Every structure is written in C-alpha cells, then in structure tokens.
PDB file of C-alpha atoms in Angstrom:
ATOM      1  CA  UNK A 880     101.017 130.793 102.776  1.00  0.00           C
ATOM      2  CA  UNK A 881      98.567 133.441 103.906  1.00  0.00           C
ATOM      3  CA  UNK A 882      97.968 134.927 107.345  1.00  0.00           C
ATOM      4  CA  UNK A 883      95.045 137.108 108.434  1.00  0.00           C
ATOM      5  CA  UNK A 884      95.257 139.104 111.667  1.00  0.00           C
ATOM      6  CA  UNK A 885      92.107 140.487 113.265  1.00  0.00           C
ATOM      7  CA  UNK A 886      92.104 143.417 115.696  1.00  0.00           C
ATOM      8  CA  UNK A 887      89.090 145.083 117.326  1.00  0.00           C
ATOM      9  CA  UNK A 888      90.708 146.425 120.524  1.00  0.00           C
ATOM     10  CA  UNK A 889      93.186 149.322 120.466  1.00  0.00           C
ATOM     11  CA  UNK A 890      95.433 147.949 123.215  1.00  0.00           C
ATOM     12  CA  UNK A 891      96.225 144.823 121.166  1.00  0.00           C
ATOM     13  CA  UNK A 892      98.130 146.852 118.560  1.00  0.00           C
ATOM     14  CA  UNK A 893     101.677 146.475 120.021  1.00  0.00           C
ATOM     15  CA  UNK A 894     101.222 142.696 120.309  1.00  0.00           C
ATOM     16  CA  UNK A 895      99.823 142.433 116.770  1.00  0.00           C
ATOM     17  CA  UNK A 896     102.660 144.559 115.342  1.00  0.00           C
ATOM     18  CA  UNK A 897     105.257 142.347 116.978  1.00  0.00           C
ATOM     19  CA  UNK A 898     103.459 139.208 115.763  1.00  0.00           C
ATOM     20  CA  UNK A 899     103.696 140.488 112.187  1.00  0.00           C
ATOM     21  CA  UNK A 900     107.374 141.438 112.490  1.00  0.00           C
ATOM     22  CA  UNK A 901     108.225 137.989 113.884  1.00  0.00           C
ATOM     23  CA  UNK A 902     106.181 136.235 111.238  1.00  0.00           C
ATOM     24  CA  UNK A 903     107.945 138.128 108.431  1.00  0.00           C
ATOM     25  CA  UNK A 904     111.347 137.238 109.900  1.00  0.00           C
ATOM     26  CA  UNK A 905     110.555 133.525 109.795  1.00  0.00           C
ATOM     27  CA  UNK A 906     108.667 133.685 106.494  1.00  0.00           C
ATOM     28  CA  UNK A 907     109.462 136.801 104.415  1.00  0.00           C
ATOM     29  CA  UNK A 908     107.195 135.666 101.547  1.00  0.00           C
ATOM     30  CA  UNK A 909     104.102 135.172 103.727  1.00  0.00           C
ATOM     31  CA  UNK A 910     101.023 137.037 102.442  1.00  0.00           C
ATOM     32  CA  UNK A 911      99.728 139.039 105.387  1.00  0.00           C
ATOM     33  CA  UNK A 912      96.431 140.881 105.776  1.00  0.00           C
ATOM     34  CA  UNK A 913      95.132 142.769 108.803  1.00  0.00           C
ATOM     35  CA  UNK A 914      91.430 143.472 109.330  1.00  0.00           C
ATOM     36  CA  UNK A 915      90.710 146.330 111.705  1.00  0.00           C
ATOM     37  CA  UNK A 916      87.223 146.934 113.060  1.00  0.00           C
ATOM     38  CA  UNK A 917      85.336 148.263 116.110  1.00  0.00           C
ATOM     39  CA  UNK A 918      87.294 150.736 118.279  1.00  0.00           C
ATOM     40  CA  UNK A 919      90.601 149.636 116.736  1.00  0.00           C
ATOM     41  CA  UNK A 920      89.879 151.723 113.614  1.00  0.00           C
ATOM     42  CA  UNK A 921      90.699 154.794 115.749  1.00  0.00           C
ATOM     43  CA  UNK A 922      94.354 153.726 115.582  1.00  0.00           C
ATOM     44  CA  UNK A 923      94.370 154.610 111.878  1.00  0.00           C
ATOM     45  CA  UNK A 924      92.695 158.017 111.926  1.00  0.00           C
ATOM     46  CA  UNK A 925      95.060 161.014 111.866  1.00  0.00           C
ATOM     47  CA  UNK A 926      97.563 158.435 112.867  1.00  0.00           C
ATOM     48  CA  UNK A 927     101.297 157.888 113.042  1.00  0.00           C
ATOM     49  CA  UNK A 928     101.026 154.126 113.345  1.00  0.00           C
ATOM     50  CA  UNK A 929     103.830 152.397 111.425  1.00  0.00           C
ATOM     51  CA  UNK A 930     102.723 150.058 108.649  1.00  0.00           C
ATOM     52  CA  UNK A 931     104.728 147.147 107.268  1.00  0.00           C
ATOM     53  CA  UNK A 932     105.430 147.681 103.541  1.00  0.00           C
ATOM     54  CA  UNK A 933     104.020 144.422 102.135  1.00  0.00           C
ATOM     55  CA  UNK A 934     101.079 143.953 104.482  1.00  0.00           C
ATOM     56  CA  UNK A 935      97.465 144.768 103.500  1.00  0.00           C
ATOM     57  CA  UNK A 936      95.467 146.764 106.046  1.00  0.00           C
ATOM     58  CA  UNK A 937      91.652 146.688 105.739  1.00  0.00           C
ATOM     59  CA  UNK A 938      89.627 149.185 107.763  1.00  0.00           C
ATOM     60  CA  UNK A 939      85.916 148.603 108.482  1.00  0.00           C
ATOM     61  CA  UNK A 940      83.784 151.448 107.107  1.00  0.00           C
ATOM     62  CA  UNK A 941      80.910 150.603 109.466  1.00  0.00           C
ATOM     63  CA  UNK A 942      83.199 151.097 112.458  1.00  0.00           C
ATOM     64  CA  UNK A 943      84.506 154.399 111.080  1.00  0.00           C
ATOM     65  CA  UNK A 944      81.002 155.776 110.468  1.00  0.00           C
ATOM     66  CA  UNK A 945      79.609 154.596 113.820  1.00  0.00           C
ATOM     67  CA  UNK A 946      82.321 156.673 115.516  1.00  0.00           C
ATOM     68  CA  UNK A 947      81.634 159.743 113.326  1.00  0.00           C
ATOM     69  CA  UNK A 948      85.197 159.595 112.054  1.00  0.00           C
ATOM     70  CA  UNK A 949      86.114 160.948 108.641  1.00  0.00           C
ATOM     71  CA  UNK A 950      87.125 158.291 106.077  1.00  0.00           C
ATOM     72  CA  UNK A 951      89.340 160.956 104.467  1.00  0.00           C
ATOM     73  CA  UNK A 952      91.488 161.030 107.611  1.00  0.00           C
ATOM     74  CA  UNK A 953      92.594 157.384 107.432  1.00  0.00           C
ATOM     75  CA  UNK A 954      96.273 156.588 107.172  1.00  0.00           C
ATOM     76  CA  UNK A 955      97.529 156.302 103.557  1.00  0.00           C
ATOM     77  CA  UNK A 956      98.405 152.718 102.682  1.00  0.00           C
ATOM     78  CA  UNK A 957      95.238 151.293 104.221  1.00  0.00           C
ATOM     79  CA  UNK A 958      92.070 150.260 102.397  1.00  0.00           C
ATOM     80  CA  UNK A 959      88.506 150.873 103.556  1.00  0.00           C
ATOM     81  CA  UNK A 960      86.075 147.954 103.187  1.00  0.00           C
ATOM     82  CA  UNK A 961      82.299 148.033 103.740  1.00  0.00           C
ATOM     83  CA  UNK A 962      82.417 145.479 106.550  1.00  0.00           C
ATOM     84  CA  UNK A 963      85.421 144.214 108.477  1.00  0.00           C
ATOM     85  CA  UNK A 964      83.816 140.903 109.413  1.00  0.00           C
ATOM     86  CA  UNK A 965      82.752 140.278 105.820  1.00  0.00           C
ATOM     87  CA  UNK A 966      86.378 140.844 104.778  1.00  0.00           C
ATOM     88  CA  UNK A 967      87.466 138.276 107.385  1.00  0.00           C
ATOM     89  CA  UNK A 968      85.091 135.678 105.949  1.00  0.00           C
ATOM     90  CA  UNK A 969      86.210 136.497 102.403  1.00  0.00           C
ATOM     91  CA  UNK A 970      89.917 136.143 103.210  1.00  0.00           C
ATOM     92  CA  UNK A 971      89.452 132.850 105.070  1.00  0.00           C
ATOM     93  CA  UNK A 972      87.627 131.583 101.984  1.00  0.00           C
ATOM     94  CA  UNK A 973      90.723 132.546  99.997  1.00  0.00           C
ATOM     95  CA  UNK A 974      92.897 130.362 102.234  1.00  0.00           C
ATOM     96  CA  UNK A 975      94.057 132.888 104.814  1.00  0.00           C
ATOM     97  CA  UNK A 976      94.708 131.431 108.274  1.00  0.00           C
ATOM     98  CA  UNK A 977      92.999 133.443 111.032  1.00  0.00           C
ATOM     99  CA  UNK A 978      94.955 134.799 114.004  1.00  0.00           C
ATOM    100  CA  UNK A 979      93.441 136.914 116.768  1.00  0.00           C
ATOM    101  CA  UNK A 980      96.169 138.332 119.037  1.00  0.00           C
TER     102      UNK A 980
ATOM    103  CA  UNK B1250      79.550 131.775 102.504  1.00  0.00           C
ATOM    104  CA  UNK B1251      79.535 130.756 106.144  1.00  0.00           C
ATOM    105  CA  UNK B1252      80.568 132.697 109.249  1.00  0.00           C
ATOM    106  CA  UNK B1253      81.068 131.314 112.748  1.00  0.00           C
ATOM    107  CA  UNK B1254      81.243 133.671 115.721  1.00  0.00           C
ATOM    108  CA  UNK B1255      82.676 132.498 119.030  1.00  0.00           C
ATOM    109  CA  UNK B1256      81.890 134.147 122.369  1.00  0.00           C
ATOM    110  CA  UNK B1257      83.069 133.071 125.830  1.00  0.00           C
ATOM    111  CA  UNK B1258      82.980 136.433 127.651  1.00  0.00           C
ATOM    112  CA  UNK B1259      79.682 138.151 128.526  1.00  0.00           C
ATOM    113  CA  UNK B1260      80.934 141.685 127.858  1.00  0.00           C
ATOM    114  CA  UNK B1261      81.667 140.870 124.207  1.00  0.00           C
ATOM    115  CA  UNK B1262      77.948 140.439 123.421  1.00  0.00           C
ATOM    116  CA  UNK B1263      77.184 144.005 122.213  1.00  0.00           C
ATOM    117  CA  UNK B1264      80.190 143.909 119.856  1.00  0.00           C
ATOM    118  CA  UNK B1265      79.265 140.457 118.539  1.00  0.00           C
ATOM    119  CA  UNK B1266      75.633 141.508 117.987  1.00  0.00           C
ATOM    120  CA  UNK B1267      76.709 144.540 116.007  1.00  0.00           C
ATOM    121  CA  UNK B1268      79.179 142.421 113.979  1.00  0.00           C
ATOM    122  CA  UNK B1269      76.321 140.115 112.965  1.00  0.00           C
ATOM    123  CA  UNK B1270      73.977 142.987 112.046  1.00  0.00           C
ATOM    124  CA  UNK B1271      76.683 144.583 109.877  1.00  0.00           C
ATOM    125  CA  UNK B1272      77.558 141.288 108.242  1.00  0.00           C
ATOM    126  CA  UNK B1273      73.917 140.613 107.344  1.00  0.00           C
ATOM    127  CA  UNK B1274      73.588 144.092 105.833  1.00  0.00           C
ATOM    128  CA  UNK B1275      76.505 143.485 103.483  1.00  0.00           C
ATOM    129  CA  UNK B1276      75.638 139.843 102.823  1.00  0.00           C
ATOM    130  CA  UNK B1277      71.999 138.941 103.619  1.00  0.00           C
ATOM    131  CA  UNK B1278      72.461 135.343 102.429  1.00  0.00           C
ATOM    132  CA  UNK B1279      75.469 134.617 104.660  1.00  0.00           C
ATOM    133  CA  UNK B1280      75.053 131.490 106.805  1.00  0.00           C
ATOM    134  CA  UNK B1281      75.812 132.569 110.357  1.00  0.00           C
ATOM    135  CA  UNK B1282      76.380 130.435 113.444  1.00  0.00           C
ATOM    136  CA  UNK B1283      77.265 131.572 116.968  1.00  0.00           C
ATOM    137  CA  UNK B1284      78.902 129.253 119.485  1.00  0.00           C
ATOM    138  CA  UNK B1285      78.508 130.355 123.097  1.00  0.00           C
ATOM    139  CA  UNK B1286      80.529 128.754 125.889  1.00  0.00           C
ATOM    140  CA  UNK B1287      82.104 129.480 129.289  1.00  0.00           C
ATOM    141  CA  UNK B1288      80.518 132.384 131.239  1.00  0.00           C
ATOM    142  CA  UNK B1289      78.841 133.721 128.079  1.00  0.00           C
ATOM    143  CA  UNK B1290      76.146 131.028 128.340  1.00  0.00           C
ATOM    144  CA  UNK B1291      74.691 133.051 131.238  1.00  0.00           C
ATOM    145  CA  UNK B1292      73.528 135.591 128.651  1.00  0.00           C
ATOM    146  CA  UNK B1293      71.001 133.046 127.385  1.00  0.00           C
ATOM    147  CA  UNK B1294      69.498 131.832 130.670  1.00  0.00           C
ATOM    148  CA  UNK B1295      66.182 133.468 131.666  1.00  0.00           C
ATOM    149  CA  UNK B1296      67.252 136.002 129.116  1.00  0.00           C
ATOM    150  CA  UNK B1297      65.848 138.820 127.043  1.00  0.00           C
ATOM    151  CA  UNK B1298      68.765 138.875 124.621  1.00  0.00           C
ATOM    152  CA  UNK B1299      67.560 139.588 121.059  1.00  0.00           C
ATOM    153  CA  UNK B1300      68.332 136.896 118.513  1.00  0.00           C
ATOM    154  CA  UNK B1301      68.638 137.410 114.751  1.00  0.00           C
ATOM    155  CA  UNK B1302      65.997 135.345 112.905  1.00  0.00           C
ATOM    156  CA  UNK B1303      68.258 133.393 110.521  1.00  0.00           C
ATOM    157  CA  UNK B1304      71.250 132.885 112.788  1.00  0.00           C
ATOM    158  CA  UNK B1305      71.984 129.583 114.597  1.00  0.00           C
ATOM    159  CA  UNK B1306      72.920 129.884 118.278  1.00  0.00           C
ATOM    160  CA  UNK B1307      74.712 126.920 119.876  1.00  0.00           C
ATOM    161  CA  UNK B1308      75.042 126.819 123.666  1.00  0.00           C
ATOM    162  CA  UNK B1309      77.669 124.647 125.377  1.00  0.00           C
ATOM    163  CA  UNK B1310      76.037 122.115 127.734  1.00  0.00           C
ATOM    164  CA  UNK B1311      79.275 121.682 129.700  1.00  0.00           C
ATOM    165  CA  UNK B1312      79.337 125.394 130.479  1.00  0.00           C
ATOM    166  CA  UNK B1313      75.663 125.358 131.532  1.00  0.00           C
ATOM    167  CA  UNK B1314      76.133 122.391 133.877  1.00  0.00           C
ATOM    168  CA  UNK B1315      79.380 123.712 135.404  1.00  0.00           C
ATOM    169  CA  UNK B1316      77.441 126.820 136.453  1.00  0.00           C
ATOM    170  CA  UNK B1317      74.523 124.780 137.883  1.00  0.00           C
ATOM    171  CA  UNK B1318      72.199 126.490 135.424  1.00  0.00           C
ATOM    172  CA  UNK B1319      69.037 124.778 134.226  1.00  0.00           C
ATOM    173  CA  UNK B1320      69.076 123.772 130.539  1.00  0.00           C
ATOM    174  CA  UNK B1321      65.284 124.239 130.573  1.00  0.00           C
ATOM    175  CA  UNK B1322      65.773 127.954 131.192  1.00  0.00           C
ATOM    176  CA  UNK B1323      67.673 128.659 127.965  1.00  0.00           C
ATOM    177  CA  UNK B1324      66.254 131.134 125.517  1.00  0.00           C
ATOM    178  CA  UNK B1325      63.965 129.577 122.870  1.00  0.00           C
ATOM    179  CA  UNK B1326      65.578 129.636 119.444  1.00  0.00           C
ATOM    180  CA  UNK B1327      68.933 128.421 120.720  1.00  0.00           C
ATOM    181  CA  UNK B1328      70.295 124.884 120.552  1.00  0.00           C
ATOM    182  CA  UNK B1329      72.256 123.096 123.275  1.00  0.00           C
ATOM    183  CA  UNK B1330      75.308 121.104 122.146  1.00  0.00           C
ATOM    184  CA  UNK B1331      77.428 118.747 124.287  1.00  0.00           C
ATOM    185  CA  UNK B1332      80.582 120.816 123.812  1.00  0.00           C
ATOM    186  CA  UNK B1333      80.957 124.317 122.437  1.00  0.00           C
ATOM    187  CA  UNK B1334      84.555 123.826 121.318  1.00  0.00           C
ATOM    188  CA  UNK B1335      83.666 120.588 119.557  1.00  0.00           C
ATOM    189  CA  UNK B1336      80.916 122.476 117.707  1.00  0.00           C
ATOM    190  CA  UNK B1337      83.502 125.095 116.663  1.00  0.00           C
ATOM    191  CA  UNK B1338      85.765 122.396 115.202  1.00  0.00           C
ATOM    192  CA  UNK B1339      82.797 120.759 113.459  1.00  0.00           C
ATOM    193  CA  UNK B1340      81.625 123.990 111.852  1.00  0.00           C
ATOM    194  CA  UNK B1341      85.097 124.976 110.649  1.00  0.00           C
ATOM    195  CA  UNK B1342      85.310 121.530 109.047  1.00  0.00           C
ATOM    196  CA  UNK B1343      82.070 122.396 107.257  1.00  0.00           C
ATOM    197  CA  UNK B1344      83.654 125.525 105.786  1.00  0.00           C
ATOM    198  CA  UNK B1345      82.639 128.134 108.358  1.00  0.00           C
ATOM    199  CA  UNK B1346      85.101 131.007 108.751  1.00  0.00           C
ATOM    200  CA  UNK B1347      85.977 131.651 112.417  1.00  0.00           C
ATOM    201  CA  UNK B1348      85.594 135.100 113.960  1.00  0.00           C
ATOM    202  CA  UNK B1349      86.307 135.896 117.627  1.00  0.00           C
ATOM    203  CA  UNK B1350      85.118 139.440 118.474  1.00  0.00           C
TER     204      UNK B1350
ATOM    205  CA  UNK C 658      89.453 116.052 113.312  1.00  0.00           C
ATOM    206  CA  UNK C 659      92.053 118.566 114.422  1.00  0.00           C
ATOM    207  CA  UNK C 660      91.791 121.429 116.878  1.00  0.00           C
ATOM    208  CA  UNK C 661      94.304 124.227 117.434  1.00  0.00           C
ATOM    209  CA  UNK C 662      94.114 126.388 120.559  1.00  0.00           C
ATOM    210  CA  UNK C 663      95.935 129.711 120.714  1.00  0.00           C
ATOM    211  CA  UNK C 664      96.889 131.430 123.968  1.00  0.00           C
ATOM    212  CA  UNK C 665      98.832 134.685 124.391  1.00  0.00           C
ATOM    213  CA  UNK C 666      97.472 135.843 127.781  1.00  0.00           C
ATOM    214  CA  UNK C 667      98.379 134.050 131.031  1.00  0.00           C
ATOM    215  CA  UNK C 668      94.944 134.471 132.629  1.00  0.00           C
ATOM    216  CA  UNK C 669      93.267 132.468 129.841  1.00  0.00           C
ATOM    217  CA  UNK C 670      95.018 129.257 130.897  1.00  0.00           C
ATOM    218  CA  UNK C 671      92.282 127.833 133.210  1.00  0.00           C
ATOM    219  CA  UNK C 672      89.632 128.391 130.509  1.00  0.00           C
ATOM    220  CA  UNK C 673      91.821 126.840 127.809  1.00  0.00           C
ATOM    221  CA  UNK C 674      92.620 123.812 130.004  1.00  0.00           C
ATOM    222  CA  UNK C 675      88.941 123.205 130.656  1.00  0.00           C
ATOM    223  CA  UNK C 676      88.148 123.612 126.940  1.00  0.00           C
ATOM    224  CA  UNK C 677      90.655 120.866 126.131  1.00  0.00           C
ATOM    225  CA  UNK C 678      89.369 118.507 128.837  1.00  0.00           C
ATOM    226  CA  UNK C 679      85.788 118.962 127.611  1.00  0.00           C
ATOM    227  CA  UNK C 680      86.786 118.483 123.996  1.00  0.00           C
ATOM    228  CA  UNK C 681      88.628 115.238 124.783  1.00  0.00           C
ATOM    229  CA  UNK C 682      85.591 113.923 126.679  1.00  0.00           C
ATOM    230  CA  UNK C 683      83.335 114.425 123.658  1.00  0.00           C
ATOM    231  CA  UNK C 684      85.970 113.376 121.111  1.00  0.00           C
ATOM    232  CA  UNK C 685      88.816 111.294 122.616  1.00  0.00           C
ATOM    233  CA  UNK C 686      90.482 110.828 119.209  1.00  0.00           C
ATOM    234  CA  UNK C 687      90.642 114.553 118.384  1.00  0.00           C
ATOM    235  CA  UNK C 688      94.126 115.765 117.416  1.00  0.00           C
ATOM    236  CA  UNK C 689      94.821 118.770 119.636  1.00  0.00           C
ATOM    237  CA  UNK C 690      97.611 121.324 119.401  1.00  0.00           C
ATOM    238  CA  UNK C 691      98.188 124.385 121.577  1.00  0.00           C
ATOM    239  CA  UNK C 692     100.287 127.321 120.421  1.00  0.00           C
ATOM    240  CA  UNK C 693     101.588 129.518 123.248  1.00  0.00           C
ATOM    241  CA  UNK C 694     103.132 132.910 122.545  1.00  0.00           C
ATOM    242  CA  UNK C 695     103.586 136.385 124.038  1.00  0.00           C
ATOM    243  CA  UNK C 696     103.369 136.573 127.868  1.00  0.00           C
ATOM    244  CA  UNK C 697     101.647 133.167 128.019  1.00  0.00           C
ATOM    245  CA  UNK C 698     105.003 131.409 127.505  1.00  0.00           C
ATOM    246  CA  UNK C 699     105.814 132.333 131.126  1.00  0.00           C
ATOM    247  CA  UNK C 700     103.286 129.690 132.187  1.00  0.00           C
ATOM    248  CA  UNK C 701     105.662 127.017 130.927  1.00  0.00           C
ATOM    249  CA  UNK C 702     108.959 128.188 132.437  1.00  0.00           C
ATOM    250  CA  UNK C 703     109.982 126.465 135.704  1.00  0.00           C
ATOM    251  CA  UNK C 704     106.378 125.471 135.714  1.00  0.00           C
ATOM    252  CA  UNK C 705     104.039 122.989 137.348  1.00  0.00           C
ATOM    253  CA  UNK C 706     101.292 123.420 134.766  1.00  0.00           C
ATOM    254  CA  UNK C 707      99.573 120.097 134.050  1.00  0.00           C
ATOM    255  CA  UNK C 708      99.747 118.920 130.443  1.00  0.00           C
ATOM    256  CA  UNK C 709      97.293 116.554 128.761  1.00  0.00           C
ATOM    257  CA  UNK C 710      99.095 113.394 127.604  1.00  0.00           C
ATOM    258  CA  UNK C 711      98.110 113.401 123.899  1.00  0.00           C
ATOM    259  CA  UNK C 712      98.133 117.137 123.265  1.00  0.00           C
ATOM    260  CA  UNK C 713     100.990 118.935 121.468  1.00  0.00           C
ATOM    261  CA  UNK C 714     102.217 122.150 123.111  1.00  0.00           C
ATOM    262  CA  UNK C 715     104.218 124.575 120.934  1.00  0.00           C
ATOM    263  CA  UNK C 716     106.073 127.421 122.647  1.00  0.00           C
ATOM    264  CA  UNK C 717     107.159 130.513 120.695  1.00  0.00           C
ATOM    265  CA  UNK C 718     110.940 130.985 120.853  1.00  0.00           C
ATOM    266  CA  UNK C 719     110.649 134.676 119.995  1.00  0.00           C
ATOM    267  CA  UNK C 720     108.430 135.232 123.035  1.00  0.00           C
ATOM    268  CA  UNK C 721     110.822 133.300 125.293  1.00  0.00           C
ATOM    269  CA  UNK C 722     113.871 135.293 124.131  1.00  0.00           C
ATOM    270  CA  UNK C 723     112.112 138.678 124.292  1.00  0.00           C
ATOM    271  CA  UNK C 724     111.470 137.985 127.988  1.00  0.00           C
ATOM    272  CA  UNK C 725     115.074 136.862 128.644  1.00  0.00           C
ATOM    273  CA  UNK C 726     113.788 133.476 129.732  1.00  0.00           C
ATOM    274  CA  UNK C 727     115.934 130.382 129.408  1.00  0.00           C
ATOM    275  CA  UNK C 728     114.715 127.859 126.785  1.00  0.00           C
ATOM    276  CA  UNK C 729     116.294 125.134 128.941  1.00  0.00           C
ATOM    277  CA  UNK C 730     113.791 125.887 131.690  1.00  0.00           C
ATOM    278  CA  UNK C 731     110.672 125.034 129.656  1.00  0.00           C
ATOM    279  CA  UNK C 732     108.396 122.293 130.879  1.00  0.00           C
ATOM    280  CA  UNK C 733     109.269 118.831 129.491  1.00  0.00           C
ATOM    281  CA  UNK C 734     106.651 117.629 127.026  1.00  0.00           C
ATOM    282  CA  UNK C 735     106.484 120.945 125.195  1.00  0.00           C
ATOM    283  CA  UNK C 736     108.181 121.857 121.919  1.00  0.00           C
ATOM    284  CA  UNK C 737     109.852 125.167 121.092  1.00  0.00           C
ATOM    285  CA  UNK C 738     109.138 126.616 117.631  1.00  0.00           C
ATOM    286  CA  UNK C 739     110.815 129.622 116.027  1.00  0.00           C
ATOM    287  CA  UNK C 740     107.561 131.589 115.757  1.00  0.00           C
ATOM    288  CA  UNK C 741     104.232 130.902 117.412  1.00  0.00           C
ATOM    289  CA  UNK C 742     102.185 132.721 114.777  1.00  0.00           C
ATOM    290  CA  UNK C 743     103.984 130.874 111.972  1.00  0.00           C
ATOM    291  CA  UNK C 744     103.091 127.601 113.694  1.00  0.00           C
ATOM    292  CA  UNK C 745      99.441 128.742 113.811  1.00  0.00           C
ATOM    293  CA  UNK C 746      99.436 129.379 110.059  1.00  0.00           C
ATOM    294  CA  UNK C 747     101.157 126.049 109.413  1.00  0.00           C
ATOM    295  CA  UNK C 748      98.667 124.062 111.474  1.00  0.00           C
ATOM    296  CA  UNK C 749      95.624 125.736 109.906  1.00  0.00           C
ATOM    297  CA  UNK C 750      97.085 124.816 106.523  1.00  0.00           C
ATOM    298  CA  UNK C 751      97.183 121.225 107.781  1.00  0.00           C
ATOM    299  CA  UNK C 752      93.450 121.339 108.525  1.00  0.00           C
ATOM    300  CA  UNK C 753      93.479 122.351 112.176  1.00  0.00           C
ATOM    301  CA  UNK C 754      90.442 124.388 113.268  1.00  0.00           C
ATOM    302  CA  UNK C 755      91.459 127.538 115.179  1.00  0.00           C
ATOM    303  CA  UNK C 756      90.039 128.297 118.622  1.00  0.00           C
ATOM    304  CA  UNK C 757      91.016 131.323 120.719  1.00  0.00           C
ATOM    305  CA  UNK C 758      89.600 131.043 124.249  1.00  0.00           C
TER     306      UNK C 758
END
C-alpha cells in the first residue's frame, strides 16, 4: 500500500513525523511519500530535520523560490519538484492514499 | 488529471489561490474544482474574491443557510450545492485527487 | 458511496459532527467512517460525545497509549485500531473518499 502525507504548515512537523513512525511500525513495507509546500519548505533549508530512510520527501520549488530560499541549501535526501500540489495529484493517481495531519 | 481543493477556513484562501495558480502553470489542462463549506462560504458572499476562469467553485448551501446568508448574494461564477461534503465524496468518486491546503 | 473523516485536533469536533449530520441528510445510505488520532482521541475518553448510530468510529491505539490514557475508558460504540493513519490508508484503498475538516 501507498501513503502520501501533505504538509504546508511548519508546526505540523512533529505530528507528521510521529504519524510516519507509527505507520512504519504497523506496516514496515508501506510506500510513503511526503509532499512539502508553502511555509513548510523552510523546515528543509539548512536543516537538521531527521528523515526516515525509506520515505520520499518532495519539496515544492515554487514555495522555495517565493521565499527567496536557495534550492542548493535543501537537505540531502529530499527531491525538488516544480509544484507540490501537482505532485500530490500525480501520487494520488498512482494509488497513494492522502493524509493531511 | 483532476484536482479537488477543499476549504472550510477563511484564512486559508490566499494559500489555496496560490496553490491553484501554481498548479495551472505546471498543468494548464488540469481539471480543477474547489469545494467551499463552513465559514469559508462567507468569502463568496457580496464578494470581490477573484476566480480563475476554468475552475469550478462549489458552495455548500447548508453552510450558507446556517449563517443566515442570502444565496442570491453569492459571487457569479460559483455554483451552490446542497452539501459541500457530499460534493467532495462525489468528485473523489469521479477521480478527483483531494487537496486540503 | 463511502466517506472517511479524519480528525487529529480536538477543536475540529463540532465542525466534523455537523459535516456528518449534513452528509447523512443528503445521503442517508452513505457509509461513513471517522478516524480519530493524536490529541483528538481525548474526546472519546470518559466522554459524553454523541455518536451517530450508523457511523464507524476508529480510535488510534498509539495516540491513546502516548497520552497514558486507559483503552478501557473509551466511549462504547467506538473501535480501537493499532494505528489511525494505517486505518486511513486501508479505508481509502477500500474506496472511501477522504475528508479532513
């Protein structure tokens, strides 16, 4: 099964991180993607946020540029996509279930 | 592809508007619907909110009536539906991907 | 049709309850499930919250344990599941449309 988490508010990060940990405990083979847009992209710039090893993290380029942040400063292990919301639509079309903590 | 945005809080409108603009830039042929319920319907009463030309806006009649607002005062270019949440279920059944900014 | 509501914040309960009432008025045969996790599980411990008769309420065991709450104190008529987010993925895979009030 496939799970897609969406975050666009910084303060939701602790809740989302715990959601992912709990989900992996119950279902270690779950495919998990996280789409990060709006102000939440700031969490991943010059960041020490801890990533889960087998989870995909997609950062919205629009949100990075709007905030005059440098795409070169994003946390290694994440991927920049042109549009976060487009990525959300794409992943749901690939069978990912949407979860907004 | 099809994208469905859901808004039930007034203050989420600027974020949702920007999400739609960005989505249309990346994918101009995307089918986009917006379902507006709860207090967010107030944004569309005697309103100067700017609508995107090819986006469908569905307003929840329940939410309008609960607030003693006049359905005749809704912004032209929007459509009133009996229940916003029912419309959300309907559209997801038609293949719309759900996004809650 | 099938509708899945997700709640992880206590203050969203009145909105979610009204959403369900309105949905059942428009579509009395709708299958409705509610997944409750994070702080929202507190609403269902030693609680007088009113449940709808034909709606399924799933409480996240992880969230109950993290808060040192007693699973024996949950409101009758609800069901405890190992992980709320896993239940969300499961239900979407069974055709439930996701709604986050």
